[in-house]
Amino acid sequence: MPFAQLVIGSPGSGKSTYCDGMHQFMSAIGRNCSVVNLDPANDHTSYPCALDIRDLVALETIMAEEELGPNGGVLYALEELEHNLEWLQNGLDGLGENYVLFDCPGQVELFTHHTSLRNIFFRIQKMGYRLVALHLTDSYCLTLPSLYISTLLLSLRSMLQMDLPHLNVLTKIDKIASYGPLPFELEFYTEVQDLPDIVPHLLEESPMMRHPKFEGLNNAVIDLVEDFGLVGFETLAVEDKKSMMTLLHSIDRAGGYAFGGAEGANDTVWQVAVRDGMRTMNVRDVQERWIDRKEEFDEMERKQLDEEAKAQETPTLTDDAGEEVVDSDLEEMRGHIPDSGVKVVRRP
């Protein structure tokens, strides 16, 4: 049974960067992974693209022939894909049991009220895929109470629309310290509890919010989110392997991922760690790493990288005749150790 992630989110939330990083990460831990681009506006992918919607429909052609703008063109392209799902199905059949990442467009109407993307996902599910929707949001939204409330509403609406196992993710969490101090600890935002506590900060943000007519609206929005009790957030720093491991572990639990026959034999310690959820980070660890002691941890990691680089510069062993001595056990061990780092190529 194949598994897949449906990566959705607003423009600039880091969807393509995430797909690139997660593809590298899964390859490093020995999990076969393919990326499918469903964004017709994404003409320069930084990841190897197994399937590309642009091979079916080109956004530029749609805009020219149908006299549509960019947003309308994307909606038209997804409707076209919905009516030509045999193309997608044939392409997915060629991927076998590979784990699939679907890089989706950023137009929010596609995952809040437009039905094409939802129908496509349900058809993929009928093909036997176990799906997890991953809604990415830039962590900058935490800096303003109004942005955070808007993010809660968008996340809730997308969860109800997609009607699938769903995780909301605050991306670029490694940048959060540069935005200035937050009025609450990170746990307040990720657990989405005690929301009435944010109202005073919402009133301070804008004089307009102090008008009596907004008081009832603010309270109604807060009650709506709390009554559903669905919204919560994971965090992600895509270039940090512990952060990636923690998120992948949560995704695996949400989707019921089971390791197949190709995974489990001759595993490295790193692969076993991912399976067992070892060394994962909770929200307090994230608070300490990226907010409270960011500079200290950055310096520690720099020193660790320097030490690893020096360790790799060990002299070559030679025998009495001056010939290089190869330690077969060491070479075999090195052959099983993957490069677990994620190298992100950002589009200009």
Tab-separated table of C-alpha atoms in Angstrom, residues 64-219:
chain	number	residue	atom	x	y	z
A	64	ALA	CA	-3.779	32.943	-23.558
A	65	GLU	CA	-6.563	30.753	-24.959
A	66	GLU	CA	-9.137	31.271	-22.207
A	67	GLU	CA	-8.230	34.910	-21.445
A	68	LEU	CA	-7.740	34.164	-17.754
A	69	GLY	CA	-5.411	35.632	-15.158
A	70	PRO	CA	-2.893	33.570	-13.173
A	71	ASN	CA	-5.330	32.539	-10.421
A	72	GLY	CA	-8.101	31.674	-12.853
A	73	GLY	CA	-5.606	29.772	-14.997
A	74	VAL	CA	-4.529	27.615	-12.054
A	75	LEU	CA	-8.146	26.809	-11.182
A	76	TYR	CA	-8.814	25.899	-14.820
A	77	ALA	CA	-5.726	23.668	-14.888
A	78	LEU	CA	-6.860	21.749	-11.789
A	79	GLU	CA	-10.313	21.300	-13.293
A	80	GLU	CA	-8.638	19.992	-16.446
A	81	LEU	CA	-6.628	17.519	-14.353
A	82	GLU	CA	-9.794	16.423	-12.557
A	83	HIS	CA	-11.331	15.515	-15.927
A	84	ASN	CA	-8.161	13.759	-17.143
A	85	LEU	CA	-7.230	11.722	-14.092
A	86	GLU	CA	-6.206	8.775	-16.258
A	87	TRP	CA	-3.014	10.721	-17.001
A	88	LEU	CA	-2.253	11.034	-13.282
A	89	GLN	CA	-3.252	7.464	-12.521
A	90	ASN	CA	-0.999	6.056	-15.255
A	91	GLY	CA	1.891	8.145	-13.978
A	92	LEU	CA	1.387	7.004	-10.381
A	93	ASP	CA	1.171	3.374	-11.481
A	94	GLY	CA	4.684	3.785	-12.864
A	95	LEU	CA	5.970	4.848	-9.436
A	96	GLY	CA	5.103	1.512	-7.838
A	97	GLU	CA	5.172	1.547	-4.039
A	98	ASN	CA	7.215	4.752	-3.774
A	99	TYR	CA	6.268	7.251	-1.110
A	100	VAL	CA	4.832	10.259	-2.995
A	101	LEU	CA	4.934	13.986	-2.193
A	102	PHE	CA	2.312	16.062	-4.027
A	103	ASP	CA	3.426	19.699	-4.385
A	104	CYS	CA	0.139	21.594	-4.710
A	105	PRO	CA	-0.674	25.137	-5.891
A	106	GLY	CA	-0.815	27.974	-3.371
A	107	GLN	CA	-4.246	29.437	-4.190
A	108	VAL	CA	-6.134	29.058	-0.909
A	109	GLU	CA	-9.511	28.663	-2.614
A	110	LEU	CA	-8.307	25.302	-3.924
A	111	PHE	CA	-8.229	23.847	-0.399
A	112	THR	CA	-10.938	25.947	1.261
A	113	HIS	CA	-13.990	25.761	-1.044
A	114	HIS	CA	-13.097	24.803	-4.642
A	115	THR	CA	-13.810	21.103	-5.175
A	116	SER	CA	-11.346	20.015	-7.886
A	117	LEU	CA	-8.317	19.425	-5.652
A	118	ARG	CA	-10.460	17.633	-3.084
A	119	ASN	CA	-11.949	15.367	-5.775
A	120	ILE	CA	-8.481	14.606	-7.138
A	121	PHE	CA	-7.289	13.606	-3.670
A	122	PHE	CA	-10.270	11.314	-3.144
A	123	ARG	CA	-9.602	9.610	-6.478
A	124	ILE	CA	-5.975	9.105	-5.458
A	125	GLN	CA	-7.215	7.614	-2.196
A	126	LYS	CA	-9.405	5.153	-4.122
A	127	MET	CA	-6.260	4.025	-5.950
A	128	GLY	CA	-5.066	2.610	-2.616
A	129	TYR	CA	-2.924	5.486	-1.352
A	130	ARG	CA	-2.853	6.356	2.351
A	131	LEU	CA	-2.922	10.151	2.332
A	132	VAL	CA	-1.934	12.836	4.828
A	133	ALA	CA	-2.694	16.485	4.083
A	134	LEU	CA	0.100	18.796	5.198
A	135	HIS	CA	-0.933	22.449	5.478
A	136	LEU	CA	2.154	24.682	5.645
A	137	THR	CA	2.072	28.217	7.093
A	138	ASP	CA	4.924	30.687	7.458
A	139	SER	CA	5.681	31.123	11.175
A	140	TYR	CA	5.681	34.884	10.608
A	141	CYS	CA	1.947	34.651	11.287
A	142	LEU	CA	2.756	34.381	15.004
A	143	THR	CA	4.079	37.931	15.120
A	144	LEU	CA	0.644	39.600	14.823
A	145	PRO	CA	-2.463	38.425	16.704
A	146	SER	CA	-4.705	39.205	13.708
A	147	LEU	CA	-2.496	37.097	11.410
A	148	TYR	CA	-2.567	34.229	13.882
A	149	ILE	CA	-6.375	34.335	14.160
A	150	SER	CA	-6.624	34.389	10.356
A	151	THR	CA	-4.284	31.393	10.193
A	152	LEU	CA	-6.481	29.484	12.637
A	153	LEU	CA	-9.551	30.098	10.501
A	154	LEU	CA	-7.751	29.125	7.289
A	155	SER	CA	-6.352	25.974	8.888
A	156	LEU	CA	-9.741	24.969	10.276
A	157	ARG	CA	-11.466	25.548	6.950
A	158	SER	CA	-8.860	23.519	5.046
A	159	MET	CA	-9.193	20.643	7.522
A	160	LEU	CA	-12.961	20.550	7.035
A	161	GLN	CA	-12.656	20.856	3.251
A	162	MET	CA	-9.978	18.201	2.743
A	163	ASP	CA	-11.576	15.705	5.147
A	164	LEU	CA	-8.354	13.666	5.378
A	165	PRO	CA	-5.727	12.933	8.052
A	166	HIS	CA	-4.315	16.419	8.429
A	167	LEU	CA	-1.360	18.213	10.014
A	168	ASN	CA	-0.820	21.973	10.195
A	169	VAL	CA	2.835	22.997	10.140
A	170	LEU	CA	4.524	26.287	11.072
A	171	THR	CA	7.459	26.515	8.667
A	172	LYS	CA	10.644	28.595	8.868
A	173	ILE	CA	10.603	28.261	12.647
A	174	ASP	CA	14.371	28.836	12.620
A	175	LYS	CA	13.628	32.445	11.575
A	176	ILE	CA	11.123	33.205	14.323
A	177	ALA	CA	13.672	34.784	16.679
A	178	SER	CA	14.519	37.426	14.074
A	179	TYR	CA	10.930	38.717	14.043
A	180	GLY	CA	11.104	40.056	17.590
A	181	PRO	CA	9.740	38.753	20.912
A	182	LEU	CA	6.380	36.988	20.981
A	183	PRO	CA	3.828	37.819	23.690
A	184	PHE	CA	3.446	34.113	24.549
A	185	GLU	CA	5.565	30.985	24.650
A	186	LEU	CA	5.578	28.927	21.452
A	187	GLU	CA	3.424	26.264	23.095
A	188	PHE	CA	0.530	28.737	23.318
A	189	TYR	CA	0.457	28.984	19.518
A	190	THR	CA	1.028	25.321	18.677
A	191	GLU	CA	-1.491	23.875	21.150
A	192	VAL	CA	-4.159	26.532	20.386
A	193	GLN	CA	-5.380	26.699	23.964
A	194	ASP	CA	-6.504	29.631	26.143
A	195	LEU	CA	-7.305	31.663	23.029
A	196	PRO	CA	-9.187	34.395	24.960
A	197	ASP	CA	-5.774	35.439	26.332
A	198	ILE	CA	-4.870	36.803	22.909
A	199	VAL	CA	-7.759	39.311	22.795
A	200	PRO	CA	-5.938	42.084	24.750
A	201	HIS	CA	-3.002	41.844	22.334
A	202	LEU	CA	-5.436	41.939	19.433
A	203	LEU	CA	-6.883	45.195	20.806
A	204	GLU	CA	-3.411	46.679	21.149
A	205	GLU	CA	-2.538	45.827	17.550
A	206	SER	CA	-5.027	48.235	15.997
A	207	PRO	CA	-7.270	50.995	17.399
A	208	MET	CA	-9.996	49.744	15.057
A	209	MET	CA	-10.163	46.497	17.033
A	210	ARG	CA	-11.320	48.451	20.108
A	211	HIS	CA	-14.623	49.303	18.471
A	212	PRO	CA	-17.504	47.510	20.246
A	213	LYS	CA	-18.695	45.877	17.023
A	214	PHE	CA	-15.461	43.873	16.807
A	215	GLU	CA	-15.729	42.526	20.355
A	216	GLY	CA	-18.523	40.147	19.464
A	217	LEU	CA	-16.767	39.088	16.242
A	218	ASN	CA	-13.485	38.344	18.032
A	219	ASN	CA	-15.239	36.280	20.684
